[in-house]
mmCIF file of C-alpha atoms in Angstrom:
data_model
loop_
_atom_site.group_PDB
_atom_site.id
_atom_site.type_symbol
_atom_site.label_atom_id
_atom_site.label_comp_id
_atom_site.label_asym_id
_atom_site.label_seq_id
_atom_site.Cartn_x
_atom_site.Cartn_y
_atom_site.Cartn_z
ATOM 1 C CA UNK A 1 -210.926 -57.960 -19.742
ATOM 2 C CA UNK A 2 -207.446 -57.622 -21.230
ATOM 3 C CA UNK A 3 -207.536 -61.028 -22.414
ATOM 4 C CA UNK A 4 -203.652 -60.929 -23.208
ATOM 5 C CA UNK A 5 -203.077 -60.389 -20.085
ATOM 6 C CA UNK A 6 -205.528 -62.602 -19.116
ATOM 7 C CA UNK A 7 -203.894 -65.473 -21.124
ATOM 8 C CA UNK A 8 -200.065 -64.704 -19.710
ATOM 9 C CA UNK A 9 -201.694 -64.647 -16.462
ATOM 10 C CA UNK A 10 -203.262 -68.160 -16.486
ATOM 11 C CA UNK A 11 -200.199 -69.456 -18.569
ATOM 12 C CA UNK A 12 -198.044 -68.558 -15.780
ATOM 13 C CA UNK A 13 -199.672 -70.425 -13.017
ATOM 14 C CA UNK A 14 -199.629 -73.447 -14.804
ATOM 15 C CA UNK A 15 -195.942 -74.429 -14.584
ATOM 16 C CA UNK A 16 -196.208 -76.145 -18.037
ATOM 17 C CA UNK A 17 -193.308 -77.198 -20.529
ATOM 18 C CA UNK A 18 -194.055 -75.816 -24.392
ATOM 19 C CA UNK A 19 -191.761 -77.755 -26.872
ATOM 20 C CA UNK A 20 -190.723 -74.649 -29.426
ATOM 21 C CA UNK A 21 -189.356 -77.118 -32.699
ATOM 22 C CA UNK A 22 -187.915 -74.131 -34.826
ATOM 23 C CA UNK A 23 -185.456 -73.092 -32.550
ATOM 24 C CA UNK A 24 -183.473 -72.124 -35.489
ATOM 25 C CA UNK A 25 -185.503 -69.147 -35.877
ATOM 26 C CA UNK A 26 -184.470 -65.941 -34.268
ATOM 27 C CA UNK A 27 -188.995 -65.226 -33.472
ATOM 28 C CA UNK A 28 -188.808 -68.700 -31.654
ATOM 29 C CA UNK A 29 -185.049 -68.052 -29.774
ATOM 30 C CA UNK A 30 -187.286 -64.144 -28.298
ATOM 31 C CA UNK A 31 -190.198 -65.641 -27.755
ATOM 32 C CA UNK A 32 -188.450 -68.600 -25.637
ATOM 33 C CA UNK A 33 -186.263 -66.124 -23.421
ATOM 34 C CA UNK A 34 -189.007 -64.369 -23.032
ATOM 35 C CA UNK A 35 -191.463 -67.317 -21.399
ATOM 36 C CA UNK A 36 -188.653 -68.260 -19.684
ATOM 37 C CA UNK A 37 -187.817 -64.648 -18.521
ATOM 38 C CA UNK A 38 -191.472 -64.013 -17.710
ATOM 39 C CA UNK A 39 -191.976 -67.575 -16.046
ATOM 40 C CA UNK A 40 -194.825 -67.904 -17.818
ATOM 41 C CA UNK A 41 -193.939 -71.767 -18.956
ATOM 42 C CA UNK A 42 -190.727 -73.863 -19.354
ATOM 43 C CA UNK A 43 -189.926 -73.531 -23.158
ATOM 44 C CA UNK A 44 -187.978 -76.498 -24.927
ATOM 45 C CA UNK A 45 -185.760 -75.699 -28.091
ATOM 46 C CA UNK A 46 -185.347 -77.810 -30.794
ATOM 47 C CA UNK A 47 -181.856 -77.885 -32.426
ATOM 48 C CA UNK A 48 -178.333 -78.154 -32.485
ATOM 49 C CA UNK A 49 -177.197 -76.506 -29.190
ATOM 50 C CA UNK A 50 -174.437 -75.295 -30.900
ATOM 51 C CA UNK A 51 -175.330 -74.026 -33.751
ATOM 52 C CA UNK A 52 -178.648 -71.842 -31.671
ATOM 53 C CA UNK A 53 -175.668 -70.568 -29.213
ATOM 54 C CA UNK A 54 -173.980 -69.105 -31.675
ATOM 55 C CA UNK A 55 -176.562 -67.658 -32.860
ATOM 56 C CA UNK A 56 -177.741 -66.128 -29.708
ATOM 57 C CA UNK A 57 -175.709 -66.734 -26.667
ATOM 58 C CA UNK A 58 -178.081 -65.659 -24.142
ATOM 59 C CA UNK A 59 -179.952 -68.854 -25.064
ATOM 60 C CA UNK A 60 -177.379 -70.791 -22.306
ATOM 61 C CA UNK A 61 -180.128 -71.274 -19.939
ATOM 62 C CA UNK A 62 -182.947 -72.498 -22.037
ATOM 63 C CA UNK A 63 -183.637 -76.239 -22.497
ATOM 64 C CA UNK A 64 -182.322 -76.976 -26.081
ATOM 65 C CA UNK A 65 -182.842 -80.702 -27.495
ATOM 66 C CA UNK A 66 -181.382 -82.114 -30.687
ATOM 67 C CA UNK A 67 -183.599 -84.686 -32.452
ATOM 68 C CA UNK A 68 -180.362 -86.624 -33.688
ATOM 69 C CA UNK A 69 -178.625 -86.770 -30.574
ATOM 70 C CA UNK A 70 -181.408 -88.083 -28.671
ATOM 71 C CA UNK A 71 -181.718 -90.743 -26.456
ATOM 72 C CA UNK A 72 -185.179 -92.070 -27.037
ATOM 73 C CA UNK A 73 -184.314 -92.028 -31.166
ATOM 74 C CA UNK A 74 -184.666 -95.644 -31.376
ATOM 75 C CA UNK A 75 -187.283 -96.594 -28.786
ATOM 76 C CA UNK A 76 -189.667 -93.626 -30.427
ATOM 77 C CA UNK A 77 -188.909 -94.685 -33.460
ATOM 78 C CA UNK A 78 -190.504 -98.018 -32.766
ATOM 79 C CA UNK A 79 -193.411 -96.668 -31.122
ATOM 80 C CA UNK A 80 -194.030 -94.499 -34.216
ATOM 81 C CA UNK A 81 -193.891 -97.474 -35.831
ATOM 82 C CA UNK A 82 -196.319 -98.993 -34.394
ATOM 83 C CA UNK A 83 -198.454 -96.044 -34.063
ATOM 84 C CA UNK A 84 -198.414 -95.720 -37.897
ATOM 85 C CA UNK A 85 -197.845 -99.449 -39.179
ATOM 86 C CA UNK A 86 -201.848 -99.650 -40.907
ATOM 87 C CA UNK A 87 -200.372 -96.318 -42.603
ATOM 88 C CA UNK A 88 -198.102 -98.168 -44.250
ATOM 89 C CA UNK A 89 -195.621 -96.579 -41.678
ATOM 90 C CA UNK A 90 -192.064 -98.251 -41.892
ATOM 91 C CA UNK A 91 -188.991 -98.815 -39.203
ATOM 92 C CA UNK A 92 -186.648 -96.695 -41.225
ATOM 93 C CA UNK A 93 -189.377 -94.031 -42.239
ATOM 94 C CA UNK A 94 -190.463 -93.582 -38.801
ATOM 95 C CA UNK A 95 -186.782 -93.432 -37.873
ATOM 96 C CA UNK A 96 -186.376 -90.202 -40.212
ATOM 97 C CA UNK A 97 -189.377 -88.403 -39.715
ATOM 98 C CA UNK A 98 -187.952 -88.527 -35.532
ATOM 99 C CA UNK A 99 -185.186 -86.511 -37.028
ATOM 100 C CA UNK A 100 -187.629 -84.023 -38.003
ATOM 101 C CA UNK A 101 -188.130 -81.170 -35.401
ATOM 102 C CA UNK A 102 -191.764 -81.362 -35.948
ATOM 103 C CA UNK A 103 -192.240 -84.889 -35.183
ATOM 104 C CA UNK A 104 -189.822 -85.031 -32.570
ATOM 105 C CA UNK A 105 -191.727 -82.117 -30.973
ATOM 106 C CA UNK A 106 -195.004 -83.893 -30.942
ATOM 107 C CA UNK A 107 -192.918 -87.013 -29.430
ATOM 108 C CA UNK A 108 -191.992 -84.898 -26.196
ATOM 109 C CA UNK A 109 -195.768 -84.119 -25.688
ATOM 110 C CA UNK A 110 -196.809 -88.028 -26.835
ATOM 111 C CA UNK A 111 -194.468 -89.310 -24.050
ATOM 112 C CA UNK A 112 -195.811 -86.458 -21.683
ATOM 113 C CA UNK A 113 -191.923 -84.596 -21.409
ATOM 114 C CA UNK A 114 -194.123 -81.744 -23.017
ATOM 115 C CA UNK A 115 -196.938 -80.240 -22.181
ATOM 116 C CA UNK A 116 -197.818 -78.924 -25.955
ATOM 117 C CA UNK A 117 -196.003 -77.595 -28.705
ATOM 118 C CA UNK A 118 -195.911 -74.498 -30.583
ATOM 119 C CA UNK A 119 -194.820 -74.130 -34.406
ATOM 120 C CA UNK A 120 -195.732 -72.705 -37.854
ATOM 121 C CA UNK A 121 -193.346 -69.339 -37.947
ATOM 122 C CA UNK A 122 -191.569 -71.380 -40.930
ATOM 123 C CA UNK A 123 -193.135 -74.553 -41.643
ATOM 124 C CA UNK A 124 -196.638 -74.707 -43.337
ATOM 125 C CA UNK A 125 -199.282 -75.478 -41.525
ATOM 126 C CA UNK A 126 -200.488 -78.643 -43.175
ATOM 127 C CA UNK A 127 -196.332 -79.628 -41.989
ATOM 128 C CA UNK A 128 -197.439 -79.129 -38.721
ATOM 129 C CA UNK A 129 -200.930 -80.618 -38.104
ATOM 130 C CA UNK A 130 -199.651 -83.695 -40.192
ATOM 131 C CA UNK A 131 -196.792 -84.047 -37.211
ATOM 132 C CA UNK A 132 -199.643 -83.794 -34.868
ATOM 133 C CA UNK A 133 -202.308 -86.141 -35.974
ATOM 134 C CA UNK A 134 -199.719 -88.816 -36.675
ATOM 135 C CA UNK A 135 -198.004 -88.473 -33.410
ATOM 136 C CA UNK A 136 -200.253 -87.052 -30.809
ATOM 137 C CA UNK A 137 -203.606 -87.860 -31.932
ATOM 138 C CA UNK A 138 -207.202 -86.941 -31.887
ATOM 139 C CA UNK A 139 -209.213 -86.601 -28.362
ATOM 140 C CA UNK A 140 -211.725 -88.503 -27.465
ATOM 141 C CA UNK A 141 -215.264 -87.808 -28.893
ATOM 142 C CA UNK A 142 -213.705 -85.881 -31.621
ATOM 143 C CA UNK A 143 -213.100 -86.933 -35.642
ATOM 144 C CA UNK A 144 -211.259 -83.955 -36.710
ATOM 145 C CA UNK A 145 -208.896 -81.347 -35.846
ATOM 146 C CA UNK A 146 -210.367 -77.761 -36.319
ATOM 147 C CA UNK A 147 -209.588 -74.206 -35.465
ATOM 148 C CA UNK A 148 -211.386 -71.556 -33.652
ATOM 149 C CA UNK A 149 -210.418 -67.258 -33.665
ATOM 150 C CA UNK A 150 -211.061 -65.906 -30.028
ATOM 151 C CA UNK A 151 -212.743 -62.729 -31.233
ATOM 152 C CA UNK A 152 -212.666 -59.664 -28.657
ATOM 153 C CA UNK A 153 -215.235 -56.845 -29.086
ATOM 154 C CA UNK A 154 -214.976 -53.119 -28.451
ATOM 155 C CA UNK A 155 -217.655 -53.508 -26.048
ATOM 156 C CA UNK A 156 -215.783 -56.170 -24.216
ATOM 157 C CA UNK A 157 -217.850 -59.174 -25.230
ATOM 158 C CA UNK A 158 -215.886 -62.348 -25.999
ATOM 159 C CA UNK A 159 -216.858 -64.646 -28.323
ATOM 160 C CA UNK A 160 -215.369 -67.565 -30.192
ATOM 161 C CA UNK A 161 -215.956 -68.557 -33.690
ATOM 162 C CA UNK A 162 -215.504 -71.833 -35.418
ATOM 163 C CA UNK A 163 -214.307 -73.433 -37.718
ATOM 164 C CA UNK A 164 -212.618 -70.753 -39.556
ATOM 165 C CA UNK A 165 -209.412 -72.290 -41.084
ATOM 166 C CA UNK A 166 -208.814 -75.800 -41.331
ATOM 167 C CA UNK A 167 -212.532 -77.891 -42.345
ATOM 168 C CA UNK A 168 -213.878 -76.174 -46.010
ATOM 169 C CA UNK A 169 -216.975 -78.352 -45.653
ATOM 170 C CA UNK A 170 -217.562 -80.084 -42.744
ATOM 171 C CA UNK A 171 -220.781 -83.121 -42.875
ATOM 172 C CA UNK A 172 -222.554 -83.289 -39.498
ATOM 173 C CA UNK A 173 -219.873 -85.725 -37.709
ATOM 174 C CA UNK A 174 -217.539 -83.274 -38.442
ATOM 175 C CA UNK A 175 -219.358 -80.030 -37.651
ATOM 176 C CA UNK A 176 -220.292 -81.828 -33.660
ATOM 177 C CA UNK A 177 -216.998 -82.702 -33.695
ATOM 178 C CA UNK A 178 -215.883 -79.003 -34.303
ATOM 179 C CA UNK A 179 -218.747 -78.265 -31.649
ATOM 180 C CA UNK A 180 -217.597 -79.876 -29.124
ATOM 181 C CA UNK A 181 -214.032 -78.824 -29.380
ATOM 182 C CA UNK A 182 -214.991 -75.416 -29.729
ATOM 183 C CA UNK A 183 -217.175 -74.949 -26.178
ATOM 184 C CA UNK A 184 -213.304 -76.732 -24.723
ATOM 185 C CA UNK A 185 -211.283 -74.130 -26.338
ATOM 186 C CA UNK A 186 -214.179 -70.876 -25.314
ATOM 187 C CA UNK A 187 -214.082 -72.686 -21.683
ATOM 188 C CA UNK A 188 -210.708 -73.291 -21.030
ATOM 189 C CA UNK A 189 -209.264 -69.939 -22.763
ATOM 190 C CA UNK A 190 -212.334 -67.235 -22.084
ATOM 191 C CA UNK A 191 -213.051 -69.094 -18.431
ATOM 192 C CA UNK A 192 -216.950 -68.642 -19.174
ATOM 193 C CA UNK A 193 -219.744 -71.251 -19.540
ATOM 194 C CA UNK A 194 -219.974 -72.135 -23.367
ATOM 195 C CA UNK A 195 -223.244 -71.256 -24.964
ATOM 196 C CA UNK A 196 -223.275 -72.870 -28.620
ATOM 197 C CA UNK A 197 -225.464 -71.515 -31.459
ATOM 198 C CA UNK A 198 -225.240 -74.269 -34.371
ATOM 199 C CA UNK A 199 -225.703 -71.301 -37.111
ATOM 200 C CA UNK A 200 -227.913 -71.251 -40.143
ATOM 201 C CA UNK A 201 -229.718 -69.214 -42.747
ATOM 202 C CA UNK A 202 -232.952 -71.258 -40.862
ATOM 203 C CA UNK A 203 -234.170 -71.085 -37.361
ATOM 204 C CA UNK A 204 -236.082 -73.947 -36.488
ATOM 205 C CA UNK A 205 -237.450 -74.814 -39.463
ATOM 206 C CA UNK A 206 -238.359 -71.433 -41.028
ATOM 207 C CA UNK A 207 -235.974 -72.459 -43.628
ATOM 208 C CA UNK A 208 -236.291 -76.409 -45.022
ATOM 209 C CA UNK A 209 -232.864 -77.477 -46.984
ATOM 210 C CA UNK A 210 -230.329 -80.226 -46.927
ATOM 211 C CA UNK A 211 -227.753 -77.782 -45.767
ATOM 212 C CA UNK A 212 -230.086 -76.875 -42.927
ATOM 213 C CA UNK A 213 -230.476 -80.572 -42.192
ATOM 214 C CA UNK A 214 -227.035 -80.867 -41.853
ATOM 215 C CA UNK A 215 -226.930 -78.191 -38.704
ATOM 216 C CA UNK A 216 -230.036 -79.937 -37.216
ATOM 217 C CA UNK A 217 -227.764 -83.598 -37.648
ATOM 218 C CA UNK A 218 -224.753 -82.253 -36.144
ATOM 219 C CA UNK A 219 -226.996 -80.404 -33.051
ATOM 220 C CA UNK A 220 -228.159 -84.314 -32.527
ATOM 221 C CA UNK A 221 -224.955 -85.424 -32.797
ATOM 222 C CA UNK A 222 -223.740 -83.064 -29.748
ATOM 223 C CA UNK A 223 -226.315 -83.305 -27.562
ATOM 224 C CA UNK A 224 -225.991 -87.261 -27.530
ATOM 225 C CA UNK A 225 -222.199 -86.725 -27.187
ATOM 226 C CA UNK A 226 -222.588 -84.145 -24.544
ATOM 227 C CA UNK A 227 -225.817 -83.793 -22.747
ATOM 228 C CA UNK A 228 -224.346 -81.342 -20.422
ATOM 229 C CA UNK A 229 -223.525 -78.976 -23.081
ATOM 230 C CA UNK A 230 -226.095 -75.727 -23.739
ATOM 231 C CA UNK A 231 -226.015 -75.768 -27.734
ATOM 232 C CA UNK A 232 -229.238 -75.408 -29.788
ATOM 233 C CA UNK A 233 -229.618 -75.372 -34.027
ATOM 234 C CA UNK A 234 -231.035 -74.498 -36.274
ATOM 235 C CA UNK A 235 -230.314 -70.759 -35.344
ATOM 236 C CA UNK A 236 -230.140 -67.137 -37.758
ATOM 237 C CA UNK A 237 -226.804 -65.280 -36.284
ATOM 238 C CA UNK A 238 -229.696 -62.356 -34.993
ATOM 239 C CA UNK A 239 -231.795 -65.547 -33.144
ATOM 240 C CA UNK A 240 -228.703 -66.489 -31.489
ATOM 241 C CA UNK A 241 -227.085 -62.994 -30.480
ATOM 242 C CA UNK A 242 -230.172 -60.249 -29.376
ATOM 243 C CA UNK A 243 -232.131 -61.446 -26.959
ATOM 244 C CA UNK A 244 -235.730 -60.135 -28.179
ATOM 245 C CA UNK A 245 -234.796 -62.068 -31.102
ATOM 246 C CA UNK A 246 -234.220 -65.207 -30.354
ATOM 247 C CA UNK A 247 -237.812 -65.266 -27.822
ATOM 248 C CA UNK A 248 -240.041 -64.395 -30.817
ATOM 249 C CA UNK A 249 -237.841 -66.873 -33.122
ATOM 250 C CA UNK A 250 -236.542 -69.561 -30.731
ATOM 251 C CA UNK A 251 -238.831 -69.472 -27.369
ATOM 252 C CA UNK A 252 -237.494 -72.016 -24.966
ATOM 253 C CA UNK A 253 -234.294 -72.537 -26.390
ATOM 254 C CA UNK A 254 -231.461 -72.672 -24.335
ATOM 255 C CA UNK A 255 -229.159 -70.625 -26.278
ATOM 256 C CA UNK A 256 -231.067 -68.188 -28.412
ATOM 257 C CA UNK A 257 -230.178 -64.742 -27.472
ATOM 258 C CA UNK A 258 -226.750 -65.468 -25.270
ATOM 259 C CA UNK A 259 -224.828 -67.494 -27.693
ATOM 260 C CA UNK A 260 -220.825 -66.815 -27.216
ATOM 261 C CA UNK A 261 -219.544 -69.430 -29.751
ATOM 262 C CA UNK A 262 -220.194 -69.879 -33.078
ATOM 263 C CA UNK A 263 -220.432 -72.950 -35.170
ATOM 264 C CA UNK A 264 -220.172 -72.145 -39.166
ATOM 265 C CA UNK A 265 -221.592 -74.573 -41.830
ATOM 266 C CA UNK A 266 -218.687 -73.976 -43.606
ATOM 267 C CA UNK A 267 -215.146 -72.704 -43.841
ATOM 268 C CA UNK A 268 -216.754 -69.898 -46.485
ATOM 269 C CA UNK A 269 -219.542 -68.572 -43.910
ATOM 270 C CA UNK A 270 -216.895 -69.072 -40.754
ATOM 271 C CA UNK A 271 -214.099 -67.280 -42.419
ATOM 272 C CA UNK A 272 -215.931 -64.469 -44.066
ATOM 273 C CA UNK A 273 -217.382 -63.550 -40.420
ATOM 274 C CA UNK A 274 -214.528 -63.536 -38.548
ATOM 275 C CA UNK A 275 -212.772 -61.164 -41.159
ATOM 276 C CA UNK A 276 -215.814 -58.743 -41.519
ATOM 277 C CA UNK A 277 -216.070 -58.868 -37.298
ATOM 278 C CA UNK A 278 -212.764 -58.080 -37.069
ATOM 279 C CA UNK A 279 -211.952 -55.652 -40.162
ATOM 280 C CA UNK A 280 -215.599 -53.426 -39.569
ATOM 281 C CA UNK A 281 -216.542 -54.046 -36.227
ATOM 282 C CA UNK A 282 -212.664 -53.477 -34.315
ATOM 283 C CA UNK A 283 -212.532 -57.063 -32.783
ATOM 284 C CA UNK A 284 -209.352 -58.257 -32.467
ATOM 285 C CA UNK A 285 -209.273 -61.928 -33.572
ATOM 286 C CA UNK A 286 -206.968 -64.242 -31.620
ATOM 287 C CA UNK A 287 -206.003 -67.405 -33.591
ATOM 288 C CA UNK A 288 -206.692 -69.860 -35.378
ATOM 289 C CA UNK A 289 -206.509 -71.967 -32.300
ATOM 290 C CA UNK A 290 -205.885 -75.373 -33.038
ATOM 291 C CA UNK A 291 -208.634 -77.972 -31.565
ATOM 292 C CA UNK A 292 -209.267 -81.342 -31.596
ATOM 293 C CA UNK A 293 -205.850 -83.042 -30.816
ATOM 294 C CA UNK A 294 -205.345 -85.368 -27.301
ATOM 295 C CA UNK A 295 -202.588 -82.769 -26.156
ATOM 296 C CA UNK A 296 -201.777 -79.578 -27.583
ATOM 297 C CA UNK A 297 -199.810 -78.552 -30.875
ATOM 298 C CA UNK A 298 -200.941 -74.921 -31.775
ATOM 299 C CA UNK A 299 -200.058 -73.720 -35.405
ATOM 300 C CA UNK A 300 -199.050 -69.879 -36.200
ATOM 301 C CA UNK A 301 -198.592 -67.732 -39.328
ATOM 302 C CA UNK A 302 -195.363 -67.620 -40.803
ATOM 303 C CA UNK A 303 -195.616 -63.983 -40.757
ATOM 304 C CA UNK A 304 -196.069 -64.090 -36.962
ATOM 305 C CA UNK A 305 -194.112 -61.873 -34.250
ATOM 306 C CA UNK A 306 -191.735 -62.807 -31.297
ATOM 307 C CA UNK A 307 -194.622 -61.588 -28.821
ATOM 308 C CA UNK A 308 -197.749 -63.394 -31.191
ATOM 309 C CA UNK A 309 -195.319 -66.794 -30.553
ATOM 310 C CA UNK A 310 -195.471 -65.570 -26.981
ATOM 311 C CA UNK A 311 -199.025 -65.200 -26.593
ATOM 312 C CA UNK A 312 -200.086 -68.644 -28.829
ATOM 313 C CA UNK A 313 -197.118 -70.378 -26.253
ATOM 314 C CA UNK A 314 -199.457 -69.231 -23.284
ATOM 315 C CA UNK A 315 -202.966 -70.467 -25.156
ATOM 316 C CA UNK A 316 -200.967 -73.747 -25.572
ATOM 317 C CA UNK A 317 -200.121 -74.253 -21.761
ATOM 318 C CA UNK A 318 -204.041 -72.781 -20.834
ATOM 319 C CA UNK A 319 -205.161 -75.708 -23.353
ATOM 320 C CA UNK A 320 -203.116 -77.653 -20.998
#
């Protein structure tokens, strides 16, 4: 599967809006002509109209907004307000922060104008996710936003691994948390039936720690949350990968040997794998991809591309 393709593919039969909030950027102004070229979603600019047309004059037919000329300034800025009030959140500071592109991004997918935003090519990404917690939200049944790397073998195998950028050390309510989110993102973006190994240096008790313990909590914690979902822990990476494996270590279980997502017990372990998957092993790794939130607000590097803005814009309208 060419899962680029794949993504542009499913991105363009979704008819979705993507708010862009850097369109100051001359990556963003590309990537949003071509989306809009390519019809694979309706991108929204963030800026001064006139200052982004003289800057690139073919930009006439995309949607540009500008956060100070707005509007809904006042009525948002209230229901920031009130969103953020037990934050010690104030009229006047929620009126600014609607003057940043950031926020008022996250606004247009709050009030359902956007379908999900996209940022990060110049703003941190701590910027970002704050804009999106405090505006947007968590979903339900989740306590934290996470990230997961889409990671594409040679062989044609698709996996997804998690968390490997945002949680350093996540306790059990965190790690089901990043569980759960993690068989969304592998279902909505690969299109295949999640299969969740909760990983380990144990399987099923050949190992007895607390930080084993704290993979056998969070399994707990996700099968009470979501019965449905196939996810067994304690597992060894080789118990939850090769088949003959996971019988002798595992028998019964309903995940040992097929796993294709991958809970780490930490950021370390998580991050590590992805980079030694992808650096010796030829995957290509496709993220982070931001998880967790009620609607979408995927982060990229700063050091991105026109077409990786592109191709994040189209994982944002899958997510969806």
């Amino acid at each position: 599967m060419d899962i680029i393709a794949h993504f542009h593919q499913q991105a363009g039969s979704g008819h979705r809006t993507i708010v862009l909030p850097e369109g100051h950027e001359p990556r963003v102004q590309e990537a949003a002509l071509y989306i809009a070229g390519h019809k694979l979603a309706h991108p929204i600019l963030i800026g001064e109209p006139r200052v982004l047309l003289s800057q690139n004059k073919a930009l006439k037919d995309i949607e540009i907004q500008d956060p100070a000329a707005s509007p809904h300034h006042n009525e948002w800025a209230q229901k920031f307000y009130e969103l953020r009030k037990h934050k010690n959140m104030t009229p006047e500071k929620a009126g600014e922060l609607l003057k940043n592109p950031l926020y008022y991004g996250a606004f247009l997918v709050h009030e359902g104008l956007a379908d999900g935003a996209v940022a990060g090519s110049v703003n941190t990404t701590g910027d970002v996710l704050r804009a999106a917690i405090q505006v947007i939200g968590l979903a339900p049944q989740v306590s934290v936003v996470s990230s997961s790397f889409i990671m594409v073998m040679t062989s044609g195998e698709i996996f997804t691994f998690a968390d490997c950028a945002v949680i350093p050390d996540p306790d059990p309510e965190q790690l089901a948390s990043i569980a759960i989110s993690s068989a969304n993102t592998h279902r909505k973006l690969v299109g295949t039936e999640p299969y969740v190994a909760m990983l380990s240096f144990s399987t099923k008790g050949s190992a007895q720690h607390a930080r084993t313990e704290k993979i056998i909590e969070a399994t707990r914690l996700v099968q009470s949350r979501a019965p449905s979902l196939k996810i067994d822990g304690e597992l060894q990476f080789d118990a939850a990968y090769v088949a003959s494996v996971g019988q002798r270590k595992a028998p019964g279980s309903p995940v040992a040997g097929k796993a294709n997502v991958y809970i780490f017990p930490d950021l370390d372990s998580g991050n590590i794998s992805y980079k030694i998957t992808q650096r010796l092993a030829g995957a290509e790794a496709i993220g982070p991809v931001i998880q967790g939130l009620a609607k979408p607000y995927n982060d990229l590097s700063r050091g991105c591309s026109a077409a990786d803005i592109v191709n994040v814009a189209c994982i944002c309208a899958i997510l969806a």
